[in-house]
PDB file of C-alpha atoms in Angstrom:
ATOM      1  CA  UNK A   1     121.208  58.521 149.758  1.00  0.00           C
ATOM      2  CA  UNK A   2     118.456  55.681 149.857  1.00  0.00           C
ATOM      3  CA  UNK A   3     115.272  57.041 150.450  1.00  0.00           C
ATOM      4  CA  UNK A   4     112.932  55.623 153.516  1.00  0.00           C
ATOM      5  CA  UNK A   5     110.213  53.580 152.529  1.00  0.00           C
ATOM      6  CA  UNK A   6     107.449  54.000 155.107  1.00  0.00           C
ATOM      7  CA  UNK A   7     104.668  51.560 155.473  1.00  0.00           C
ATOM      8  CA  UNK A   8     106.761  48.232 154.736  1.00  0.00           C
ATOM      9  CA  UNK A   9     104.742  45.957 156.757  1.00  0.00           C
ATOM     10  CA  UNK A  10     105.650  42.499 157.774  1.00  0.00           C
ATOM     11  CA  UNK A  11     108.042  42.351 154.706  1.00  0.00           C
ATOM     12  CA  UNK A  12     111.164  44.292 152.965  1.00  0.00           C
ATOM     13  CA  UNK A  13     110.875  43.899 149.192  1.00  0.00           C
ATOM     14  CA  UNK A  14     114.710  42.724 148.403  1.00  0.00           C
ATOM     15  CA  UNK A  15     114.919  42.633 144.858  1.00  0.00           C
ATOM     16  CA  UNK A  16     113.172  42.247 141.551  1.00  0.00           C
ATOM     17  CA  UNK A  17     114.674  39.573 138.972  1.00  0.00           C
ATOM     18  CA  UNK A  18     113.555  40.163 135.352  1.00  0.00           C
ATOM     19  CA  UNK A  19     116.115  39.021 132.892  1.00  0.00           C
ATOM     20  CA  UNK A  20     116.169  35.194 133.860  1.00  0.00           C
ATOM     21  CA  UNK A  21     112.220  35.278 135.798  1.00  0.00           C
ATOM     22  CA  UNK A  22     109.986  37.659 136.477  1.00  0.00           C
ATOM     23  CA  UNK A  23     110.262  37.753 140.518  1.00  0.00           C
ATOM     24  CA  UNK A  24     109.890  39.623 143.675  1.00  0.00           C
ATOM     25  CA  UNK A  25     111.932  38.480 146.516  1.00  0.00           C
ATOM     26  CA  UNK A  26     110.549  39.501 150.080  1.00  0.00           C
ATOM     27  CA  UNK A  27     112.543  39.543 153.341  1.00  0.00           C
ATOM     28  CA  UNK A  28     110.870  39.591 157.192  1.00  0.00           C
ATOM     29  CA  UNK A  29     111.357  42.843 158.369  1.00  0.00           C
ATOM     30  CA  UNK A  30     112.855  42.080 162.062  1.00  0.00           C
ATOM     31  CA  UNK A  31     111.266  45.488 163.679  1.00  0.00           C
ATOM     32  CA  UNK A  32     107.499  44.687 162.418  1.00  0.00           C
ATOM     33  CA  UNK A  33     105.161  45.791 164.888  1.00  0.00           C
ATOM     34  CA  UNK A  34     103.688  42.447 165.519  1.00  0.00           C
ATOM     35  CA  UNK A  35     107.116  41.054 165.982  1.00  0.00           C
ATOM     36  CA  UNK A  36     109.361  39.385 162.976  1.00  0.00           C
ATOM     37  CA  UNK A  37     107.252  37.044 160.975  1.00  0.00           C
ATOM     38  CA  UNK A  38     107.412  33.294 160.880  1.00  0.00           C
ATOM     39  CA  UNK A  39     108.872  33.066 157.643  1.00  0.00           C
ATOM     40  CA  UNK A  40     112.362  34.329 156.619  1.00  0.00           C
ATOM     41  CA  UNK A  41     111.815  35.196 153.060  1.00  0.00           C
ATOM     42  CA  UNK A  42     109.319  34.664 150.380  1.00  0.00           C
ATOM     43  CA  UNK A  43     110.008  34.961 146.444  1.00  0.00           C
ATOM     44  CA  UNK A  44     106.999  35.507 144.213  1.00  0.00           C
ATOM     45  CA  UNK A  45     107.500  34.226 140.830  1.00  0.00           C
ATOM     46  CA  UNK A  46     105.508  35.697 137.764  1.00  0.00           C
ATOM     47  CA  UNK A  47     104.759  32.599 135.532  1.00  0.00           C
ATOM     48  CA  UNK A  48     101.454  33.560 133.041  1.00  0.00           C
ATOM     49  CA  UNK A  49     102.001  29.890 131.605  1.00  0.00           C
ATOM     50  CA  UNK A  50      99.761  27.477 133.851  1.00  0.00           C
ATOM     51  CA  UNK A  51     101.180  24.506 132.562  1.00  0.00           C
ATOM     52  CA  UNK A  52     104.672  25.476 133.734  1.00  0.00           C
ATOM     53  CA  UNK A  53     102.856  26.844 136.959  1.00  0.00           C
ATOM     54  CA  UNK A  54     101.711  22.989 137.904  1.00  0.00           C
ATOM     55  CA  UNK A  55     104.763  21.264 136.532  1.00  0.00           C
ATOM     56  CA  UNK A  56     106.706  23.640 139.019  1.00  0.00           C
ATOM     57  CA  UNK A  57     104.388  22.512 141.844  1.00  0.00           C
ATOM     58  CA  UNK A  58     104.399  18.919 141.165  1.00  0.00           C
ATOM     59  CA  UNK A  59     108.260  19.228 141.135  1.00  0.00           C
ATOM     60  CA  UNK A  60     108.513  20.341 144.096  1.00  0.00           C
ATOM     61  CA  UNK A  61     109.861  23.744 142.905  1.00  0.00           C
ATOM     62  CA  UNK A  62     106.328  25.642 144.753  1.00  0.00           C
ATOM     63  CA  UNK A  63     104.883  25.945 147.797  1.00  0.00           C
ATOM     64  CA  UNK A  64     101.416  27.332 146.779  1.00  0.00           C
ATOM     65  CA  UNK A  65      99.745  27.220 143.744  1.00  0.00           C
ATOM     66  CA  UNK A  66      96.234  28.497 142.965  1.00  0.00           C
ATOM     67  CA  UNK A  67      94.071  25.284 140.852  1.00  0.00           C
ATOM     68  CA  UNK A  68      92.062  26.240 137.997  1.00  0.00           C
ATOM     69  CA  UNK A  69      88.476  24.425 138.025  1.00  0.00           C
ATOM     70  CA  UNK A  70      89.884  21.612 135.457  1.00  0.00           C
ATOM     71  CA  UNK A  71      92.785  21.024 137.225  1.00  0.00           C
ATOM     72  CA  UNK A  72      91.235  20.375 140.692  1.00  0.00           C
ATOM     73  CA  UNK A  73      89.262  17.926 138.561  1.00  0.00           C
ATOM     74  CA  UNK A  74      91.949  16.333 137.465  1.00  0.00           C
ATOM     75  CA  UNK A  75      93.695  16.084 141.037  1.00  0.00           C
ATOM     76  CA  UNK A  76      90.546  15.004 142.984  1.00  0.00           C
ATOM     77  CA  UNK A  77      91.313  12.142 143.652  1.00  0.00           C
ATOM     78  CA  UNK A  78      95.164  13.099 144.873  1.00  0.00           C
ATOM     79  CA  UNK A  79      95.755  14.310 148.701  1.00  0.00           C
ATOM     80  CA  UNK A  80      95.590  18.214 148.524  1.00  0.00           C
ATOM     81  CA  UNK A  81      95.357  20.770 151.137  1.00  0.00           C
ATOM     82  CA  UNK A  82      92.478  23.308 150.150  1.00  0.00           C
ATOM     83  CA  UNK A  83      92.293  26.440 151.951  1.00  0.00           C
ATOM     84  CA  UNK A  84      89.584  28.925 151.673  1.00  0.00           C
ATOM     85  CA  UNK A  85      91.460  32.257 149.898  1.00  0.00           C
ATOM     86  CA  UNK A  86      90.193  35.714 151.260  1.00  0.00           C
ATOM     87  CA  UNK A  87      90.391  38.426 149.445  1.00  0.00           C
ATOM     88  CA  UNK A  88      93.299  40.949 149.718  1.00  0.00           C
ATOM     89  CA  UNK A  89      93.958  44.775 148.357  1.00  0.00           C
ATOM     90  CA  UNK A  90      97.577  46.184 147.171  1.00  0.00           C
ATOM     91  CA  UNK A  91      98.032  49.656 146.520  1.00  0.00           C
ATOM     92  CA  UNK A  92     101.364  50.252 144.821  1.00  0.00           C
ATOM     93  CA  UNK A  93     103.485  53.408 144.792  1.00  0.00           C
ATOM     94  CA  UNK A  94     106.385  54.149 141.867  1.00  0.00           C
ATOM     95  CA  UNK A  95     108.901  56.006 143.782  1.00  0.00           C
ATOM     96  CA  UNK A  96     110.774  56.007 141.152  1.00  0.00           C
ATOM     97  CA  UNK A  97     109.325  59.171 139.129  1.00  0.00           C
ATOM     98  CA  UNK A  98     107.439  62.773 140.771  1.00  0.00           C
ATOM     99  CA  UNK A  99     103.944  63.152 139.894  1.00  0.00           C
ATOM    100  CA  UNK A 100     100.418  61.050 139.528  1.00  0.00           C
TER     101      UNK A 100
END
């Protein structure tokens, strides 16, 4: 038997990838509270290399991308959409295993 997950908010986590890239894959839960969300189904990808991060983007292959300070330099002059970030806090549970 699955166990219930309570407290999945606006999203189901779907899946974790790990052998070919490190990513979560999120799916709009259809009985959120605040009614299903606007977007279907997000993937987060877990890239630490930066230059693979903006070659990504600039393909095309990203929707978002967070700019280090010398590479908004080096796109200033290129039309960007810059949003102000606020901050956000995850707590994470392991299910997985009893105890602390």
């Amino acid at each position: 038997r699955k166990p219930v997950l309570v407290g999945s908010g606006a999203y189901l986590l779907r899946g974790v990838q790990q052998q070919s890239r490190n990513a979560m894959l999120l799916e709009a839960f259809d009985n959120y509270y605040k009614g299903r969300p606007f977007t279907g189904r997000i993937t987060f990808e877990i890239n630490p290399d930066r230059g693979e991060r903006l070659a990504q983007f600039l393909r095309g292959n990203l929707s978002h991308l967070r700019l280090s300070g010398s590479q908004i330099r080096q796109f200033h002059s290129q039309s960007l959409a810059q949003r102000t970030a606020f901050g956000t806090f995850f707590a994470g549970f392991n299910l997985a295993r009893p105890g602390p």
